[in-house]
Amino acid sequence: MYEGTFPHKRYKNTLEFLRKNTNTPSKILDLGVRNPFVEFMEKEGYTVSNTSGEDLDLDANTVKNSDADIVTAFEIFEHLIAPFNVLRDIKANKLVASIPLKLWFSPAYRSKTDPWDRHYHEFEDWQFDWLLEKAGWEIKDRQKWTHPVKKIGLRPLLRLFTPRYYIVYAERKQ
């Protein structure tokens, strides 16, 4: 539907994964502030609300009080000190979440200009799986993809074939 119009490979892969594992119309609570990807979800027929930028480690009321069918969390959990608590507080029975994977050849991300924009966790896939399982989720589908960059060097070369993003579809354990 949107072939060739995505600003990022990540958007294309994320939307395809969401389509594959969820139905429209559905109400989504997207963790994090409204962002350009929300428009892609809305064009697909999802009704999306977002959290307001509150620190979800300290204030998860939006999550606890949501009546959404699905919770999405795209590159959010690596910023939280205690993602387990937020995962336990989700009321929806469906979760689609993606994370950047820990790369052995690159240090954890930390913005030089924004003191809040940093990764407290960079997970390996098995660690994220374990976190979800301990928080009461059963993974039904998963996918990884690379994130090449248009630069020259050893790290850009490694990014051509080393998966950077990991996405899962999980359902609340009964």
PDB file of C-alpha atoms in Angstrom, residues 7-14 75 99-101 103 105-106 109 144-151 154-166:
ATOM      1  CA  PRO A   7      11.201   7.314   5.354  1.00  0.00           C
ATOM      2  CA  HIS A   8      12.864   4.294   7.020  1.00  0.00           C
ATOM      3  CA  LYS A   9      13.211   0.564   6.358  1.00  0.00           C
ATOM      4  CA  ARG A  10      12.168   0.214  10.006  1.00  0.00           C
ATOM      5  CA  TYR A  11       8.757   1.806   9.284  1.00  0.00           C
ATOM      6  CA  LYS A  12       8.086  -0.531   6.368  1.00  0.00           C
ATOM      7  CA  ASN A  13       9.065  -3.667   8.297  1.00  0.00           C
ATOM      8  CA  THR A  14       7.206  -2.579  11.424  1.00  0.00           C
ATOM      9  CA  GLU A  75      12.028   1.425  20.529  1.00  0.00           C
ATOM     10  CA  ILE A  99      13.868  -2.883  20.305  1.00  0.00           C
ATOM     11  CA  PRO A 100      17.286  -2.091  18.912  1.00  0.00           C
ATOM     12  CA  LEU A 101      19.532  -5.080  19.507  1.00  0.00           C
ATOM     13  CA  LEU A 103      25.613  -4.732  18.827  1.00  0.00           C
ATOM     14  CA  PHE A 105      30.802  -3.652  17.683  1.00  0.00           C
ATOM     15  CA  SER A 106      29.022  -0.507  18.888  1.00  0.00           C
ATOM     16  CA  TYR A 109      23.390   4.681  22.364  1.00  0.00           C
ATOM     17  CA  LYS A 144      14.851  -9.239  12.976  1.00  0.00           C
ATOM     18  CA  TRP A 145      16.249  -6.924  10.364  1.00  0.00           C
ATOM     19  CA  THR A 146      19.391  -4.994   9.594  1.00  0.00           C
ATOM     20  CA  HIS A 147      19.841  -1.239   9.529  1.00  0.00           C
ATOM     21  CA  PRO A 148      22.490  -0.343   6.956  1.00  0.00           C
ATOM     22  CA  VAL A 149      23.894   3.168   6.981  1.00  0.00           C
ATOM     23  CA  LYS A 150      25.299   5.126   4.053  1.00  0.00           C
ATOM     24  CA  LYS A 151      28.796   5.535   5.417  1.00  0.00           C
ATOM     25  CA  LEU A 154      34.004  -1.288   9.347  1.00  0.00           C
ATOM     26  CA  ARG A 155      30.885  -0.595  11.439  1.00  0.00           C
ATOM     27  CA  PRO A 156      28.760   0.385   8.419  1.00  0.00           C
ATOM     28  CA  LEU A 157      29.939  -2.807   6.695  1.00  0.00           C
ATOM     29  CA  LEU A 158      28.954  -4.896   9.740  1.00  0.00           C
ATOM     30  CA  ARG A 159      25.529  -3.190   9.808  1.00  0.00           C
ATOM     31  CA  LEU A 160      24.815  -4.581   6.328  1.00  0.00           C
ATOM     32  CA  PHE A 161      24.436  -8.101   7.702  1.00  0.00           C
ATOM     33  CA  THR A 162      24.104  -7.783  11.492  1.00  0.00           C
ATOM     34  CA  PRO A 163      20.468  -7.483  12.654  1.00  0.00           C
ATOM     35  CA  ARG A 164      19.830  -4.214  14.494  1.00  0.00           C
ATOM     36  CA  TYR A 165      16.081  -4.358  15.156  1.00  0.00           C
ATOM     37  CA  TYR A 166      14.015  -7.064  16.806  1.00  0.00           C
TER      38      TYR A 166
END
